[in-house]
PDB file of C-alpha atoms in Angstrom:
ATOM      1  CA  GLY A  11     160.573  73.582  79.329  1.00  0.00           C
ATOM      2  CA  GLU A  12     157.512  72.880  81.508  1.00  0.00           C
ATOM      3  CA  ASN A  13     157.843  71.648  85.074  1.00  0.00           C
ATOM      4  CA  VAL A  14     154.781  70.096  86.969  1.00  0.00           C
ATOM      5  CA  GLU A  15     154.714  69.038  90.334  1.00  0.00           C
ATOM      6  CA  GLN A  16     151.928  67.136  92.098  1.00  0.00           C
ATOM      7  CA  HIS A  17     151.174  66.551  95.618  1.00  0.00           C
ATOM      8  CA  PRO A  18     150.496  64.364  97.665  1.00  0.00           C
ATOM      9  CA  SER A  19     152.134  61.346  96.039  1.00  0.00           C
ATOM     10  CA  THR A  20     149.576  58.895  97.862  1.00  0.00           C
ATOM     11  CA  LEU A  21     146.201  59.823  99.675  1.00  0.00           C
ATOM     12  CA  SER A  22     144.107  57.630 101.529  1.00  0.00           C
ATOM     13  CA  VAL A  23     140.233  58.523 102.314  1.00  0.00           C
ATOM     14  CA  GLN A  24     137.154  57.005 103.752  1.00  0.00           C
ATOM     15  CA  GLU A  25     134.362  56.403 101.574  1.00  0.00           C
ATOM     16  CA  GLY A  26     132.355  59.750 101.360  1.00  0.00           C
ATOM     17  CA  ASP A  27     135.008  61.959 102.429  1.00  0.00           C
ATOM     18  CA  SER A  28     136.463  64.405  99.487  1.00  0.00           C
ATOM     19  CA  ALA A  29     139.857  64.241  98.163  1.00  0.00           C
ATOM     20  CA  VAL A  30     142.003  67.091  96.908  1.00  0.00           C
ATOM     21  CA  ILE A  31     145.071  66.572  94.754  1.00  0.00           C
ATOM     22  CA  LYS A  32     147.338  69.818  93.848  1.00  0.00           C
ATOM     23  CA  CYS A  33     149.490  70.403  90.976  1.00  0.00           C
ATOM     24  CA  THR A  34     151.842  73.608  90.335  1.00  0.00           C
ATOM     25  CA  TYR A  35     153.024  74.468  86.787  1.00  0.00           C
ATOM     26  CA  SER A  36     156.285  76.427  86.062  1.00  0.00           C
ATOM     27  CA  ASP A  37     155.690  78.091  82.413  1.00  0.00           C
ATOM     28  CA  SER A  38     152.678  80.825  82.469  1.00  0.00           C
ATOM     29  CA  ALA A  39     152.178  80.293  78.929  1.00  0.00           C
ATOM     30  CA  SER A  40     150.601  76.760  79.454  1.00  0.00           C
ATOM     31  CA  ASN A  41     147.040  77.022  78.482  1.00  0.00           C
ATOM     32  CA  TYR A  42     145.452  73.488  79.079  1.00  0.00           C
ATOM     33  CA  PHE A  43     145.242  71.550  82.091  1.00  0.00           C
ATOM     34  CA  PRO A  44     143.865  67.616  81.798  1.00  0.00           C
ATOM     35  CA  TRP A  45     143.481  65.196  84.567  1.00  0.00           C
ATOM     36  CA  TYR A  46     143.318  61.713  84.019  1.00  0.00           C
ATOM     37  CA  LYS A  47     142.570  58.578  85.858  1.00  0.00           C
ATOM     38  CA  GLN A  48     144.133  55.302  85.202  1.00  0.00           C
ATOM     39  CA  GLU A  49     142.990  52.360  87.356  1.00  0.00           C
ATOM     40  CA  LEU A  50     144.935  49.374  88.159  1.00  0.00           C
ATOM     41  CA  GLY A  51     146.306  47.591  84.806  1.00  0.00           C
ATOM     42  CA  LYS A  52     144.297  50.176  82.821  1.00  0.00           C
ATOM     43  CA  ARG A  53     144.818  52.929  80.365  1.00  0.00           C
ATOM     44  CA  PRO A  54     144.859  56.341  81.675  1.00  0.00           C
ATOM     45  CA  GLN A  55     141.636  58.166  80.837  1.00  0.00           C
ATOM     46  CA  LEU A  56     140.738  62.026  80.813  1.00  0.00           C
ATOM     47  CA  ILE A  57     138.310  62.592  83.443  1.00  0.00           C
ATOM     48  CA  ILE A  58     138.097  66.302  83.617  1.00  0.00           C
ATOM     49  CA  ASP A  59     140.173  69.444  81.859  1.00  0.00           C
ATOM     50  CA  ILE A  60     140.207  72.920  82.028  1.00  0.00           C
ATOM     51  CA  ARG A  61     141.453  75.950  79.663  1.00  0.00           C
ATOM     52  CA  SER A  62     143.269  79.034  81.231  1.00  0.00           C
ATOM     53  CA  ASN A  63     140.459  81.457  80.368  1.00  0.00           C
ATOM     54  CA  VAL A  64     138.254  79.711  82.947  1.00  0.00           C
ATOM     55  CA  GLY A  65     138.964  79.502  86.660  1.00  0.00           C
ATOM     56  CA  GLU A  66     136.686  76.415  87.581  1.00  0.00           C
ATOM     57  CA  LYS A  67     134.862  73.636  86.116  1.00  0.00           C
ATOM     58  CA  LYS A  68     132.753  71.120  87.587  1.00  0.00           C
ATOM     59  CA  ASP A  69     131.257  67.716  86.429  1.00  0.00           C
ATOM     60  CA  GLN A  70     129.166  66.161  88.968  1.00  0.00           C
ATOM     61  CA  ARG A  71     131.539  64.838  91.901  1.00  0.00           C
ATOM     62  CA  ILE A  72     134.529  65.991  90.430  1.00  0.00           C
ATOM     63  CA  ALA A  73     135.922  69.506  89.752  1.00  0.00           C
ATOM     64  CA  VAL A  74     139.082  71.452  88.893  1.00  0.00           C
ATOM     65  CA  THR A  75     140.088  74.948  89.942  1.00  0.00           C
ATOM     66  CA  LEU A  76     142.592  76.976  88.220  1.00  0.00           C
ATOM     67  CA  ASN A  77     144.971  79.592  89.633  1.00  0.00           C
ATOM     68  CA  LYS A  78     146.868  81.401  86.995  1.00  0.00           C
ATOM     69  CA  THR A  79     148.739  83.878  89.019  1.00  0.00           C
ATOM     70  CA  ALA A  80     149.922  81.446  91.395  1.00  0.00           C
ATOM     71  CA  LYS A  81     150.509  78.680  88.689  1.00  0.00           C
ATOM     72  CA  HIS A  82     148.784  76.010  90.741  1.00  0.00           C
ATOM     73  CA  PHE A  83     145.771  73.554  89.537  1.00  0.00           C
ATOM     74  CA  SER A  84     143.770  71.536  92.031  1.00  0.00           C
ATOM     75  CA  LEU A  85     141.507  68.448  91.237  1.00  0.00           C
ATOM     76  CA  HIS A  86     138.478  67.609  94.357  1.00  0.00           C
ATOM     77  CA  ILE A  87     136.448  64.780  94.193  1.00  0.00           C
ATOM     78  CA  THR A  88     133.631  64.882  96.756  1.00  0.00           C
ATOM     79  CA  GLU A  89     131.738  61.952  97.985  1.00  0.00           C
ATOM     80  CA  THR A  90     134.324  59.520  97.150  1.00  0.00           C
ATOM     81  CA  GLN A  91     133.558  56.002  96.243  1.00  0.00           C
ATOM     82  CA  PRO A  92     135.740  52.853  96.423  1.00  0.00           C
ATOM     83  CA  GLU A  93     135.807  53.104  92.606  1.00  0.00           C
ATOM     84  CA  ASP A  94     137.616  56.515  92.612  1.00  0.00           C
ATOM     85  CA  SER A  95     140.616  54.454  93.802  1.00  0.00           C
ATOM     86  CA  ALA A  96     143.270  54.670  91.028  1.00  0.00           C
ATOM     87  CA  VAL A  97     146.224  57.022  90.078  1.00  0.00           C
ATOM     88  CA  TYR A  98     145.358  60.398  89.158  1.00  0.00           C
ATOM     89  CA  PHE A  99     147.944  62.435  86.654  1.00  0.00           C
ATOM     90  CA  CYS A 100     147.646  66.365  86.266  1.00  0.00           C
ATOM     91  CA  ALA A 101     149.208  67.772  83.175  1.00  0.00           C
ATOM     92  CA  ALA A 102     150.052  71.055  81.978  1.00  0.00           C
ATOM     93  CA  GLN A 103     150.177  71.611  78.030  1.00  0.00           C
ATOM     94  CA  LEU A 104     152.425  74.163  76.429  1.00  0.00           C
ATOM     95  CA  GLY A 105     151.809  74.263  72.590  1.00  0.00           C
ATOM     96  CA  ARG A 106     150.828  70.570  71.821  1.00  0.00           C
ATOM     97  CA  GLU A 107     152.682  68.929  74.315  1.00  0.00           C
ATOM     98  CA  SER A 108     151.484  67.857  77.626  1.00  0.00           C
ATOM     99  CA  THR A 109     153.861  67.654  80.724  1.00  0.00           C
ATOM    100  CA  PHE A 110     152.529  65.309  83.345  1.00  0.00           C
ATOM    101  CA  GLY A 111     152.893  65.125  87.015  1.00  0.00           C
ATOM    102  CA  ASP A 112     154.184  62.297  89.071  1.00  0.00           C
ATOM    103  CA  GLY A 113     150.959  60.933  90.143  1.00  0.00           C
ATOM    104  CA  THR A 114     148.582  60.652  93.207  1.00  0.00           C
ATOM    105  CA  THR A 115     147.522  57.460  94.379  1.00  0.00           C
ATOM    106  CA  LEU A 116     144.235  57.600  95.795  1.00  0.00           C
ATOM    107  CA  THR A 117     142.986  54.860  97.876  1.00  0.00           C
ATOM    108  CA  VAL A 118     139.233  55.080  98.898  1.00  0.00           C
ATOM    109  CA  LYS A 119     138.452  52.956 102.243  1.00  0.00           C
ATOM    110  CA  PRO A 120     134.913  51.566 102.451  1.00  0.00           C
TER     111      PRO A 120
ATOM    112  CA  GLU B  22     134.865  54.709  66.637  1.00  0.00           C
ATOM    113  CA  ALA B  23     138.006  52.531  67.399  1.00  0.00           C
ATOM    114  CA  GLY B  24     140.466  53.533  70.046  1.00  0.00           C
ATOM    115  CA  VAL B  25     144.304  53.653  69.874  1.00  0.00           C
ATOM    116  CA  THR B  26     145.589  50.211  69.649  1.00  0.00           C
ATOM    117  CA  GLN B  27     148.932  48.983  70.040  1.00  0.00           C
ATOM    118  CA  SER B  28     150.912  45.853  69.554  1.00  0.00           C
ATOM    119  CA  PRO B  29     152.185  43.371  71.126  1.00  0.00           C
ATOM    120  CA  THR B  30     150.588  43.399  74.197  1.00  0.00           C
ATOM    121  CA  HIS B  31     153.236  41.677  75.983  1.00  0.00           C
ATOM    122  CA  LEU B  32     157.187  40.970  74.971  1.00  0.00           C
ATOM    123  CA  ILE B  33     160.232  39.559  76.814  1.00  0.00           C
ATOM    124  CA  LYS B  34     163.641  40.436  75.391  1.00  0.00           C
ATOM    125  CA  THR B  35     166.889  39.955  76.791  1.00  0.00           C
ATOM    126  CA  ARG B  36     169.425  42.633  77.362  1.00  0.00           C
ATOM    127  CA  GLY B  37     171.045  43.889  73.982  1.00  0.00           C
ATOM    128  CA  GLN B  38     168.317  42.919  71.548  1.00  0.00           C
ATOM    129  CA  GLN B  39     166.207  45.270  69.748  1.00  0.00           C
ATOM    130  CA  VAL B  40     162.519  45.818  70.211  1.00  0.00           C
ATOM    131  CA  THR B  41     160.090  47.469  67.945  1.00  0.00           C
ATOM    132  CA  LEU B  42     156.419  48.701  69.296  1.00  0.00           C
ATOM    133  CA  ARG B  43     153.455  49.676  67.150  1.00  0.00           C
ATOM    134  CA  CYS B  44     150.750  52.047  67.494  1.00  0.00           C
ATOM    135  CA  SER B  45     147.763  52.880  65.520  1.00  0.00           C
ATOM    136  CA  PRO B  46     146.141  56.337  66.444  1.00  0.00           C
ATOM    137  CA  ILE B  47     142.342  57.147  66.452  1.00  0.00           C
ATOM    138  CA  SER B  48     141.219  57.710  62.829  1.00  0.00           C
ATOM    139  CA  GLY B  49     141.922  61.642  62.069  1.00  0.00           C
ATOM    140  CA  HIS B  50     144.428  61.937  64.828  1.00  0.00           C
ATOM    141  CA  THR B  51     147.732  63.225  63.403  1.00  0.00           C
ATOM    142  CA  SER B  52     149.557  63.563  66.517  1.00  0.00           C
ATOM    143  CA  VAL B  53     151.036  60.608  68.468  1.00  0.00           C
ATOM    144  CA  TYR B  54     153.011  60.598  71.627  1.00  0.00           C
ATOM    145  CA  TRP B  55     155.089  58.033  73.210  1.00  0.00           C
ATOM    146  CA  TYR B  56     155.447  57.429  76.939  1.00  0.00           C
ATOM    147  CA  GLN B  57     157.322  55.219  79.274  1.00  0.00           C
ATOM    148  CA  GLN B  58     155.579  54.110  82.543  1.00  0.00           C
ATOM    149  CA  ALA B  59     157.987  52.075  84.850  1.00  0.00           C
ATOM    150  CA  LEU B  60     156.372  50.002  87.563  1.00  0.00           C
ATOM    151  CA  GLY B  61     154.689  52.274  89.950  1.00  0.00           C
ATOM    152  CA  LEU B  62     155.953  55.173  88.357  1.00  0.00           C
ATOM    153  CA  GLY B  63     154.676  58.458  86.287  1.00  0.00           C
ATOM    154  CA  LEU B  64     154.382  58.822  82.827  1.00  0.00           C
ATOM    155  CA  GLN B  65     157.791  59.972  81.305  1.00  0.00           C
ATOM    156  CA  PHE B  66     157.522  61.419  77.707  1.00  0.00           C
ATOM    157  CA  LEU B  67     159.525  59.564  75.224  1.00  0.00           C
ATOM    158  CA  LEU B  68     158.386  61.071  71.652  1.00  0.00           C
ATOM    159  CA  TRP B  69     155.954  63.170  69.724  1.00  0.00           C
ATOM    160  CA  TYR B  70     155.158  62.731  66.100  1.00  0.00           C
ATOM    161  CA  ASP B  71     153.116  64.887  64.043  1.00  0.00           C
ATOM    162  CA  GLU B  72     152.243  64.589  60.577  1.00  0.00           C
ATOM    163  CA  GLY B  73     155.223  62.570  59.902  1.00  0.00           C
ATOM    164  CA  GLU B  74     157.816  64.480  61.363  1.00  0.00           C
ATOM    165  CA  GLU B  75     159.497  63.982  64.863  1.00  0.00           C
ATOM    166  CA  ARG B  76     158.572  67.099  66.635  1.00  0.00           C
ATOM    167  CA  ASN B  77     160.002  66.559  70.298  1.00  0.00           C
ATOM    168  CA  ARG B  78     161.721  64.263  72.180  1.00  0.00           C
ATOM    169  CA  GLY B  79     162.191  63.266  75.955  1.00  0.00           C
ATOM    170  CA  ASN B  80     165.361  63.086  78.122  1.00  0.00           C
ATOM    171  CA  PHE B  81     166.233  59.722  76.600  1.00  0.00           C
ATOM    172  CA  PRO B  82     169.208  58.268  75.045  1.00  0.00           C
ATOM    173  CA  PRO B  83     169.372  57.940  71.104  1.00  0.00           C
ATOM    174  CA  ARG B  84     168.919  54.582  71.191  1.00  0.00           C
ATOM    175  CA  PHE B  85     164.993  55.304  71.735  1.00  0.00           C
ATOM    176  CA  SER B  86     163.600  56.150  68.197  1.00  0.00           C
ATOM    177  CA  GLY B  87     160.515  56.066  66.015  1.00  0.00           C
ATOM    178  CA  ARG B  88     158.698  56.937  63.389  1.00  0.00           C
ATOM    179  CA  GLN B  89     155.591  57.974  61.820  1.00  0.00           C
ATOM    180  CA  PHE B  90     153.888  56.349  58.610  1.00  0.00           C
ATOM    181  CA  PRO B  91     151.508  58.445  55.965  1.00  0.00           C
ATOM    182  CA  ASN B  92     148.654  56.872  57.609  1.00  0.00           C
ATOM    183  CA  TYR B  93     149.926  58.180  61.096  1.00  0.00           C
ATOM    184  CA  SER B  94     150.638  55.280  62.739  1.00  0.00           C
ATOM    185  CA  SER B  95     153.839  54.928  64.709  1.00  0.00           C
ATOM    186  CA  GLU B  96     156.520  52.865  65.681  1.00  0.00           C
ATOM    187  CA  LEU B  97     158.903  52.967  68.505  1.00  0.00           C
ATOM    188  CA  ASN B  98     162.361  51.367  68.420  1.00  0.00           C
ATOM    189  CA  VAL B  99     164.351  50.431  71.065  1.00  0.00           C
ATOM    190  CA  ASN B 100     167.994  49.248  70.755  1.00  0.00           C
ATOM    191  CA  ALA B 101     170.623  47.577  72.628  1.00  0.00           C
ATOM    192  CA  LEU B 102     168.198  46.866  75.378  1.00  0.00           C
ATOM    193  CA  GLU B 103     169.188  47.257  79.144  1.00  0.00           C
ATOM    194  CA  LEU B 104     167.283  45.868  82.200  1.00  0.00           C
ATOM    195  CA  GLU B 105     166.013  49.537  82.924  1.00  0.00           C
ATOM    196  CA  ASP B 106     164.123  49.754  80.038  1.00  0.00           C
ATOM    197  CA  SER B 107     161.473  47.110  81.666  1.00  0.00           C
ATOM    198  CA  ALA B 108     158.264  49.325  81.829  1.00  0.00           C
ATOM    199  CA  LEU B 109     154.707  49.832  79.717  1.00  0.00           C
ATOM    200  CA  TYR B 110     155.071  51.602  77.000  1.00  0.00           C
ATOM    201  CA  LEU B 111     151.842  53.740  76.489  1.00  0.00           C
ATOM    202  CA  CYS B 112     151.190  55.576  73.173  1.00  0.00           C
ATOM    203  CA  ALA B 113     148.305  58.311  73.000  1.00  0.00           C
ATOM    204  CA  SER B 114     146.927  60.241  69.919  1.00  0.00           C
ATOM    205  CA  SER B 115     145.357  63.374  69.750  1.00  0.00           C
ATOM    206  CA  LEU B 116     143.893  65.976  67.440  1.00  0.00           C
ATOM    207  CA  LEU B 117     144.976  69.731  67.883  1.00  0.00           C
ATOM    208  CA  GLY B 118     146.894  68.472  71.065  1.00  0.00           C
ATOM    209  CA  TYR B 119     144.301  68.521  73.483  1.00  0.00           C
ATOM    210  CA  GLU B 120     143.014  65.560  75.027  1.00  0.00           C
ATOM    211  CA  GLN B 121     145.133  62.667  74.600  1.00  0.00           C
ATOM    212  CA  PHE B 122     143.546  59.067  74.058  1.00  0.00           C
ATOM    213  CA  PHE B 123     145.804  56.089  75.494  1.00  0.00           C
ATOM    214  CA  GLY B 124     146.411  53.051  73.891  1.00  0.00           C
ATOM    215  CA  PRO B 125     146.277  49.715  76.317  1.00  0.00           C
ATOM    216  CA  GLY B 126     150.050  49.786  76.192  1.00  0.00           C
ATOM    217  CA  THR B 127     152.981  47.278  75.619  1.00  0.00           C
ATOM    218  CA  ARG B 128     154.550  45.707  78.799  1.00  0.00           C
ATOM    219  CA  LEU B 129     158.141  45.161  77.771  1.00  0.00           C
ATOM    220  CA  THR B 130     160.395  43.158  80.374  1.00  0.00           C
ATOM    221  CA  VAL B 131     163.974  42.950  79.814  1.00  0.00           C
ATOM    222  CA  LEU B 132     165.756  39.939  80.968  1.00  0.00           C
TER     223      LEU B 132
END
């Protein structure tokens, strides 16, 4: 089955700085890579996703890049704000099942 | 459009008891996924149901089971509860297996 590793497990940045979270996956057949944000006490929600036929996708301050050859993908958040503080999960989907990374706790210090 | 709903919100049980959690997917979604999220930890895949059938299960003992009904709602049953079963249980629904929409979760405490 698929295996997803996510790094770092915790990340602290100053407001306005950029944050980068990286994930690697094991199965080259995985073709969909979503990122979910889970604020404290709330449910995970999709913030951005990318399919295997695309190398990069951007939505305002967040972007995701995918390197299929190296089997890794990354989440980039620019101009971080305190409301970006949350746990972020990456996932790799094989067929109709997603395997999630262990999560990154991002803290944005004002 | 109503989102994914789960019931109950909170539940307190004692060791050895049995519990049933419920999930209603977004209308039109045929797939339901169940995850266990222990405090401060990640999402551990439990079960996947689609079109009324169990399609896959994660690395959990057989006392974790469930089913999906003809209206695509789902139940998760946990028998012989253990202390380490204390966690947030999330269900998610999906159409065609892409974005998963999560419910608010059921917080289970086992004493």
